[in-house]
Structure formats: structure tokens, C-alpha cells
PDB file of C-alpha atoms in Angstrom:
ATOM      1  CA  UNK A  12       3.495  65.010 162.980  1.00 47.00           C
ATOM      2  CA  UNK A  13       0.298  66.162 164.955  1.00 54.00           C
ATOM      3  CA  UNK A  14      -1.264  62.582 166.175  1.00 57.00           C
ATOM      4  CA  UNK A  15      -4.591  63.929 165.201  1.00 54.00           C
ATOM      5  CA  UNK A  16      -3.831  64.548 161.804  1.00 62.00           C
ATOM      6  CA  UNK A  17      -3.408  60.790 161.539  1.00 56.00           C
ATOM      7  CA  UNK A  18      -6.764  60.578 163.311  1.00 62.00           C
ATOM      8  CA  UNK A  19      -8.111  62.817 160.906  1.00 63.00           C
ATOM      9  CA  UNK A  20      -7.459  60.924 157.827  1.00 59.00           C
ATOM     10  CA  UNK A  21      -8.280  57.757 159.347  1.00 64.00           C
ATOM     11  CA  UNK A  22     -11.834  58.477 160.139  1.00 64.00           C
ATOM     12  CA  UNK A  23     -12.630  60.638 157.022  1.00 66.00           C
ATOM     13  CA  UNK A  24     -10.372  60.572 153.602  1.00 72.00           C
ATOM     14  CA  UNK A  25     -11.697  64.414 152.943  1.00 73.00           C
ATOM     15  CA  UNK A  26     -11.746  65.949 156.365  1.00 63.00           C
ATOM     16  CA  UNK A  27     -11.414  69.603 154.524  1.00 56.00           C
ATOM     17  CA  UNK A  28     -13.868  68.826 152.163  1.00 71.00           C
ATOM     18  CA  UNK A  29     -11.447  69.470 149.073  1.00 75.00           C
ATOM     19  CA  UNK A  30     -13.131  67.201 147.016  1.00 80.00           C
ATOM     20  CA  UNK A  31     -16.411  68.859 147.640  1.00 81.00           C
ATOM     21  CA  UNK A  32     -15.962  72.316 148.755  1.00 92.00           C
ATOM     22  CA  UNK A  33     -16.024  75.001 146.234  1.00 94.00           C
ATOM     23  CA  UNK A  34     -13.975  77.258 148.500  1.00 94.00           C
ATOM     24  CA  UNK A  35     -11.368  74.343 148.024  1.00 94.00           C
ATOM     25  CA  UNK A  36     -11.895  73.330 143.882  1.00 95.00           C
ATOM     26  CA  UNK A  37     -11.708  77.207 143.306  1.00 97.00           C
ATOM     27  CA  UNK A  38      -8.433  77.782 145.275  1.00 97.00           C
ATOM     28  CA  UNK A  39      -6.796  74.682 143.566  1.00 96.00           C
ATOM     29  CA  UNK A  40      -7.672  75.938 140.063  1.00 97.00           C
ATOM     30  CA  UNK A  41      -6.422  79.543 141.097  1.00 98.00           C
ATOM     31  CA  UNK A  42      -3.294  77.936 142.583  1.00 98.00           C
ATOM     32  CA  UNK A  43      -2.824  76.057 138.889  1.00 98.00           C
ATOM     33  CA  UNK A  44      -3.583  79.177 136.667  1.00 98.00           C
ATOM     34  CA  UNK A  45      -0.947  81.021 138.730  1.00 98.00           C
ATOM     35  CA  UNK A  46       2.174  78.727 137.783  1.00 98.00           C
ATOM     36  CA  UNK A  47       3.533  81.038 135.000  1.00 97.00           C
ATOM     37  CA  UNK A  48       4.636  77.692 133.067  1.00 96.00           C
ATOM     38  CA  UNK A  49       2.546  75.094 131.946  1.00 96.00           C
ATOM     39  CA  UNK A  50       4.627  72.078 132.405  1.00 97.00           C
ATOM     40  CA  UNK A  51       7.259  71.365 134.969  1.00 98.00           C
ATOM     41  CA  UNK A  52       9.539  68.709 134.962  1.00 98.00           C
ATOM     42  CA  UNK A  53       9.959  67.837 138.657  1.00 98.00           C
ATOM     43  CA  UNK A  54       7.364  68.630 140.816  1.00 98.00           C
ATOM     44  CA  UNK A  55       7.318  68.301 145.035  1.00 98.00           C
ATOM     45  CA  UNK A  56       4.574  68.878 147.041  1.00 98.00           C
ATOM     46  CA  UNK A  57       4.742  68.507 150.860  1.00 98.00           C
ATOM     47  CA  UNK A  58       1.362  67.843 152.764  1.00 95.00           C
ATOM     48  CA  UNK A  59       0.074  66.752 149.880  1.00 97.00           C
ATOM     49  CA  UNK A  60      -2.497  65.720 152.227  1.00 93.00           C
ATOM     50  CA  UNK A  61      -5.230  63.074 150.633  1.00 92.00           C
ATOM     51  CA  UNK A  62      -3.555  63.989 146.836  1.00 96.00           C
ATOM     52  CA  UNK A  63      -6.555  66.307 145.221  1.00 94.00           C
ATOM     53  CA  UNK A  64      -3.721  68.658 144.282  1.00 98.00           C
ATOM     54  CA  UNK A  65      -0.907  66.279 143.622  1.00 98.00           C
ATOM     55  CA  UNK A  66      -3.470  64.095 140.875  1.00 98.00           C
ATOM     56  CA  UNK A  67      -4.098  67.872 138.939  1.00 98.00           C
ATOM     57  CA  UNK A  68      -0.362  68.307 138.997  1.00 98.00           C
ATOM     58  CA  UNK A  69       0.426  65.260 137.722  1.00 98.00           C
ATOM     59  CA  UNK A  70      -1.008  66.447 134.056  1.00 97.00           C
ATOM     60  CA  UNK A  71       1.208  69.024 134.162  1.00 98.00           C
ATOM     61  CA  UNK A  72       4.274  67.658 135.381  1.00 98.00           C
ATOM     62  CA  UNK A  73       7.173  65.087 133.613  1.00 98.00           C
ATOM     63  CA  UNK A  74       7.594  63.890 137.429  1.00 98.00           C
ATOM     64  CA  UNK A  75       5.755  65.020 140.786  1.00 98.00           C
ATOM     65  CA  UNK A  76       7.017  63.552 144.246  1.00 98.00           C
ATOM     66  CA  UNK A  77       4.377  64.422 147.140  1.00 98.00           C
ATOM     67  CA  UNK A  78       4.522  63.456 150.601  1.00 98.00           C
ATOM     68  CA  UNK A  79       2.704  63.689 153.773  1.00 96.00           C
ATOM     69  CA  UNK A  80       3.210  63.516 157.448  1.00 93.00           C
ATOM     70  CA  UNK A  81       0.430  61.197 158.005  1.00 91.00           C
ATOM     71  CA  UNK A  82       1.125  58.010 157.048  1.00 92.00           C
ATOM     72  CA  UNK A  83      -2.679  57.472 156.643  1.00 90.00           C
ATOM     73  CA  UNK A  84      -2.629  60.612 154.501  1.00 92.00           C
ATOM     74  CA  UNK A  85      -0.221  59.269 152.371  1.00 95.00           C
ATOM     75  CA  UNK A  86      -1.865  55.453 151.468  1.00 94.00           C
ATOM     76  CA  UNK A  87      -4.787  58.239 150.385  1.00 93.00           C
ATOM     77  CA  UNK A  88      -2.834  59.837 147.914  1.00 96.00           C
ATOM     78  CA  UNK A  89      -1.239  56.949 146.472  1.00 98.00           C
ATOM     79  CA  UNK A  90      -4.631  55.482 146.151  1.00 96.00           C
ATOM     80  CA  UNK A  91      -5.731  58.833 144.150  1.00 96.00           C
ATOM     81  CA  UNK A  92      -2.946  58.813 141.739  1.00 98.00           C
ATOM     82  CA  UNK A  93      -3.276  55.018 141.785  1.00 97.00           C
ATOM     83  CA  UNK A  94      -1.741  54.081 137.812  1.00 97.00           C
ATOM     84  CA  UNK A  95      -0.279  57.418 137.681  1.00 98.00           C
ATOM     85  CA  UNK A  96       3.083  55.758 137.065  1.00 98.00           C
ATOM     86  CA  UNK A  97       5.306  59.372 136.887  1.00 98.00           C
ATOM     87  CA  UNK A  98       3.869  60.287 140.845  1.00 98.00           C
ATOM     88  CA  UNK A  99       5.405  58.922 144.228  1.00 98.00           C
ATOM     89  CA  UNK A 100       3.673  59.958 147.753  1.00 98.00           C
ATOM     90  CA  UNK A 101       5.626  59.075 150.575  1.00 97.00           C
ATOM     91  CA  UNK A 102       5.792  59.805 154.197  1.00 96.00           C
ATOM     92  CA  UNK A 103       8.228  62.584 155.759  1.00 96.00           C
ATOM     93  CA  UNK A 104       8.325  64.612 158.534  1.00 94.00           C
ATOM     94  CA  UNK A 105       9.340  68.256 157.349  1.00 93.00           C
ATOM     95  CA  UNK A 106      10.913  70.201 157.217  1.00 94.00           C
ATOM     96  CA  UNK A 107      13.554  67.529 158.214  1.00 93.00           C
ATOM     97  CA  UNK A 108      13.130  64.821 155.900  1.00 95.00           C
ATOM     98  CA  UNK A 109      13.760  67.161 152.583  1.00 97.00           C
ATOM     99  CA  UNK A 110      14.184  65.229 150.142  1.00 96.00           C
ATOM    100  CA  UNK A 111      17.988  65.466 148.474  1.00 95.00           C
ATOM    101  CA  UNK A 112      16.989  66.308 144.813  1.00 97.00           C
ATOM    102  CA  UNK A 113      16.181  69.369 142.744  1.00 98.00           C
ATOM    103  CA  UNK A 114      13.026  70.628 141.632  1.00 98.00           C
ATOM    104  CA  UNK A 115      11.569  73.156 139.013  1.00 98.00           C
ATOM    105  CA  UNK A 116       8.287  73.784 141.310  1.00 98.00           C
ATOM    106  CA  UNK A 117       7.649  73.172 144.246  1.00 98.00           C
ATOM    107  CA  UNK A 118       4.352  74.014 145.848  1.00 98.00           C
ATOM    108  CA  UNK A 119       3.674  74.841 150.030  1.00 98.00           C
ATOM    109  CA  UNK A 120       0.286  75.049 150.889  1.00 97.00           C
ATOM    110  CA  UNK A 121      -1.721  75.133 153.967  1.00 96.00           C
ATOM    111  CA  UNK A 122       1.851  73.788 156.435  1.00 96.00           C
ATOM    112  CA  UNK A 123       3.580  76.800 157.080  1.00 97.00           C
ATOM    113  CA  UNK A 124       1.711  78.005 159.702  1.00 96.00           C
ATOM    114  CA  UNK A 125       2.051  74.571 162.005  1.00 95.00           C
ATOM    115  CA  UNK A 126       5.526  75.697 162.031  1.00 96.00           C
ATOM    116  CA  UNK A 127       7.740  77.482 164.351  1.00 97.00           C
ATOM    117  CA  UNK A 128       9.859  79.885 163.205  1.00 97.00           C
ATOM    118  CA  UNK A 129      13.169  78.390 163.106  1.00 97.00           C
ATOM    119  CA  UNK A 130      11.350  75.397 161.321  1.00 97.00           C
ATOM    120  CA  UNK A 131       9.811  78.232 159.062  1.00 98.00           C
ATOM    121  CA  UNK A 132      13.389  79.431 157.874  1.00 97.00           C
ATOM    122  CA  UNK A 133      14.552  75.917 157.722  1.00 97.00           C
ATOM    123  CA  UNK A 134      11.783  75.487 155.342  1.00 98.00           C
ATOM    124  CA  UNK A 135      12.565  78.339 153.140  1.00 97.00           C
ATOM    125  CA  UNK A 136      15.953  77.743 152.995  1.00 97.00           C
ATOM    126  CA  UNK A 137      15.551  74.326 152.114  1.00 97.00           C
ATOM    127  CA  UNK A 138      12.870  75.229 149.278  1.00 98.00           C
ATOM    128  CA  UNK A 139      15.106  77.775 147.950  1.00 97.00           C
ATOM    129  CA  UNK A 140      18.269  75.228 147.942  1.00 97.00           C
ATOM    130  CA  UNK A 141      16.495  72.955 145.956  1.00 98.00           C
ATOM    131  CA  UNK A 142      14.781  74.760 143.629  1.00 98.00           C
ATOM    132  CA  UNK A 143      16.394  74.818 140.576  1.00 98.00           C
ATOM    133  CA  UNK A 144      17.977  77.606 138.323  1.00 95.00           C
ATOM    134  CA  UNK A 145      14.064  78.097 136.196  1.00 94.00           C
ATOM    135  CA  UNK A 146      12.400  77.440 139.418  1.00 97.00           C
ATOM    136  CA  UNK A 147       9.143  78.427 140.913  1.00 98.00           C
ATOM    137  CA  UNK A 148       7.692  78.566 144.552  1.00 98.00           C
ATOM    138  CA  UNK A 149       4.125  78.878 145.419  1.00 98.00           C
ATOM    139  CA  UNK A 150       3.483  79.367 148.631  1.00 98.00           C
ATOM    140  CA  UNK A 151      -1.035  79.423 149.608  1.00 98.00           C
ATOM    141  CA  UNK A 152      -2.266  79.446 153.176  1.00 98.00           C
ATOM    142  CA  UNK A 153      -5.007  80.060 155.067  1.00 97.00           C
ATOM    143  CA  UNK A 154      -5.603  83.673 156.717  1.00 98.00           C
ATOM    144  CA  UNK A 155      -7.851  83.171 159.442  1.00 97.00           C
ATOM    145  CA  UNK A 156      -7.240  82.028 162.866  1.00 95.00           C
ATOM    146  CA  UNK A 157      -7.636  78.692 163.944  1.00 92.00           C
ATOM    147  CA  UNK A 158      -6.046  76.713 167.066  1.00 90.00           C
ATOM    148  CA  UNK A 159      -3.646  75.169 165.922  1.00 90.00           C
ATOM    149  CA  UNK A 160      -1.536  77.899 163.752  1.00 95.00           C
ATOM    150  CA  UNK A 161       1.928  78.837 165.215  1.00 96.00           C
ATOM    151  CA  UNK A 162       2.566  81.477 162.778  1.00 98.00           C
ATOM    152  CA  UNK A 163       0.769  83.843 160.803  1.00 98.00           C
ATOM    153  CA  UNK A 164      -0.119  83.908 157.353  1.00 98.00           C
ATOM    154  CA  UNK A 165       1.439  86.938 156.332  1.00 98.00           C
ATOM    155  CA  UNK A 166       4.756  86.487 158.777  1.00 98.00           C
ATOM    156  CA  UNK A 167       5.278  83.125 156.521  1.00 98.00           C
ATOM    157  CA  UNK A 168       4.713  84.767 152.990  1.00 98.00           C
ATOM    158  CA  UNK A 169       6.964  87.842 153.844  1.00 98.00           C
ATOM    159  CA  UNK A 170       9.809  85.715 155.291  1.00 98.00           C
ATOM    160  CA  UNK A 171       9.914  83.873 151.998  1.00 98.00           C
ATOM    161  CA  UNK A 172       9.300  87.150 149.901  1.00 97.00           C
ATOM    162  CA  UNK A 173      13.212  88.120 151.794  1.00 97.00           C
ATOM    163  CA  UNK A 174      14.935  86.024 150.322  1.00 96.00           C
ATOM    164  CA  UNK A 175      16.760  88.019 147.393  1.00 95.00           C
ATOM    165  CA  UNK A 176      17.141  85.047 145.057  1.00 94.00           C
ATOM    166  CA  UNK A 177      13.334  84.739 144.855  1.00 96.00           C
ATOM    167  CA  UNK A 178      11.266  87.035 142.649  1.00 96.00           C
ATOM    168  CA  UNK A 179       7.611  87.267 143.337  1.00 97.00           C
ATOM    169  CA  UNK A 180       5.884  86.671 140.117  1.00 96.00           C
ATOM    170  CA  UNK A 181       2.024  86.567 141.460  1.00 97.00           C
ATOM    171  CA  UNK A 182       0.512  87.967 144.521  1.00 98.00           C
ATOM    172  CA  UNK A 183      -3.151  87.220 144.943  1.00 98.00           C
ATOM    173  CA  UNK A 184      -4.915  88.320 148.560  1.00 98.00           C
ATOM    174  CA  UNK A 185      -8.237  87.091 149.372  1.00 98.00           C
ATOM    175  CA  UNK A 186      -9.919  88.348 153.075  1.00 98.00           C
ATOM    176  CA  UNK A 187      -9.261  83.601 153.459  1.00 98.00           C
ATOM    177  CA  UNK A 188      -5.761  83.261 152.135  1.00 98.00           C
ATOM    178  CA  UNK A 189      -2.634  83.933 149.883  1.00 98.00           C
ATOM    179  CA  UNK A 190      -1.344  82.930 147.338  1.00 98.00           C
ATOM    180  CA  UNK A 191       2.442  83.824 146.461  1.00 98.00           C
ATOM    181  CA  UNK A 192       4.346  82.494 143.441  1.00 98.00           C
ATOM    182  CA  UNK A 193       7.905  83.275 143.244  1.00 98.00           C
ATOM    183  CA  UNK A 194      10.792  82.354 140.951  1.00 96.00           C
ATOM    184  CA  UNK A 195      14.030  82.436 139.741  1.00 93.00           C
ATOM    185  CA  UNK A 196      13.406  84.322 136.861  1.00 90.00           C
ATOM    186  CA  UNK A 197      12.230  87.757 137.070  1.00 90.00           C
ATOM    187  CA  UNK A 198      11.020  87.737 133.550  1.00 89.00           C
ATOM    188  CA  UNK A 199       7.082  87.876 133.336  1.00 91.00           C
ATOM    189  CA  UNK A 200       5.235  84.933 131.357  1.00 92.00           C
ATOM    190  CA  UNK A 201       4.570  87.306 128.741  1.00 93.00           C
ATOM    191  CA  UNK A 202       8.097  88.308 128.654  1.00 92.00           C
ATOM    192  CA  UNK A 203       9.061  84.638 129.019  1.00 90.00           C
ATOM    193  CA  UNK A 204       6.938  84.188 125.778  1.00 90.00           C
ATOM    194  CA  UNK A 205       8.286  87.277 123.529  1.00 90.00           C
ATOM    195  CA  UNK A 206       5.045  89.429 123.742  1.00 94.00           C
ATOM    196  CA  UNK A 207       6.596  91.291 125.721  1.00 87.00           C
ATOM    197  CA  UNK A 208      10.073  93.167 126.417  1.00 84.00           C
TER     198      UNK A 208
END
């Protein structure tokens, strides 16, 4: 973990605003009206950062693990889904602390790019080992530069847009970021549903 991550969250609980920022809101409910199901039974989030994300997927989820690198990051979001008795947050280092289960979503957002590229693939291949036969990816990160960013934003959604077993269900480009959603089934929700053939 970046030290000043953990510097970050311990001298503001919203240092990108995501409470506050329409930019942010707007992106989160885009992010939620692209998952082509609306309920998931196990959920994992990585850098779920100070849990704004991880509390809206809890209403749609049976089960959502979340975890952060910062360890200050991660009392934030347990104090956010505080009572929230289906949600853990814990602290991991990625992409080598994976957790050993299975999920039917799992959601990357704004990490990739802190990456290098053999941690990149590592990451992809452990998302696509663990997501489960139904399962859905969503991958959303920022496009502009910034110092910190190893990779770019369209290197990290192609790589994962490879990988034959994944079938990319939504793409939505804004000039600030993408989001992806892929899955295991190729079937559209409207197919899924039996409008459609």
C-alpha cells in the first residue's frame, strides 16, 4: 500500500469527495444501473476505499465482502456499513491477498491503474478464477492523467476484455472514465429475461 493513502484517509474520511461530488454520486449510480442483475449473492469489492459504494451494494447483495489497503480506509467503511450485519471490510494488500472464495460480482474501480502490469494480469486472472459460473465483472477507472497511475486506463480495460471466458455486456466511455461490465453469460438482460431471443 501507498503510505499516503493511509495519510489520506487519516486526515480527511472523503478525500475524493464521493460523498459530495456529483461527478462521484453520478458515476456510482451509473456503475449500479449497469449490473445486468439486480441482486447478487456474493459480492467483493477491493479498494472499497471509505465504503460509499460498498453501503449501495449492500441492498443489492445476499453477502458483500470489501476491503481496502489502508487500514484507516477500512475502520471507515466498517463504520459506514456499521449494523449492516451481511457486509465485512477488511484490510488486504492486492492483488496478493485474494481472498479464497467465489463470487457472482465482483466490482474494480479506480485500482487498476496503481498497478504494474504483471500485478495487472495477476489481477485479472485472479478476478476471472473466482468469479463464478453466472458471474459479472465491472471494471470503472479514471481516464485522465494523474501522478501516480502506472498504467493506462484503456491498457487495463482491454487486457481484461482478452480474456475469452469474459463477455463484455456494457461498455460506457466518458472523455473521465470507463466503465466495462463483463460476464459469464453472453446472454443480454433482456435475453436473460425472455423479451428477447
Amino acid at each position: 500500500m501507498r503510505p499516503h493513502f493511509q495519510q489520506l484517509y487519516q486526515h480527511d474520511d472523503d478525500p475524493w469527495q464521493v460523498r459530495q461530488r456529483w461527478y462521484e454520486r453520478r458515476k456510482r449510480e451509473l456503475l449500479l444501473a449497469a449490473l445486468p442483475a439486480s441482486r447478487y449473492r456474493h459480492v467483493y469489492e477491493p479498494a472499497c476505499g471509505n465504503g460509499e459504494l460498498t453501503a449501495a451494494l449492500a441492498g443489492r447483495a445476499d453477502r458483500v465482502s470489501a476491503s481496502d489497503g489502508s487500514p484507516a480506509a477500512v475502520r471507515l467503511a466498517q463504520q459506514r456499513v456499521d449494523g449492516m450485519a451481511h457486509v465485512t471490510v477488511q484490510c488486504q494488500q492486492l492483488p496478493g491477498d485474494w481472498p479464497d472464495q467465489t463470487f457472482d460480482l465482483i466490482i474494480v474501480s479506480e485500482l487498476a491503474y496503481y498497478f504494474s502490469e504483471p500485478a495487472l494480469l495477476e489481477l485479472r486472472d485472479r478476478c476471472r478464477d473466482t468469479l463464478t459460473i453466472d458471474g459479472t465483472l465491472v471494471l470503472c477507472h479514471w481516464r485522465r492523467p494523474f501522478p501516480d497511475r502506472l498504467l493506462e486506463t484503456k491498457f487495463i480495460h482491454d487486457s481484461f476484455d482478452a480474456c475469452p471466458e469474459l463477455h463484455r455486456v456494457v461498455h460506457h466511455a466518458e472523455a473521465d472514465f470507463l466503465l466495462d461490465v463483463w460476464s459469464r453469460n453472453p446472454r443480454s438482460v433482456a435475453q436473460q429475461e425472455g423479451i428477447s431471443t
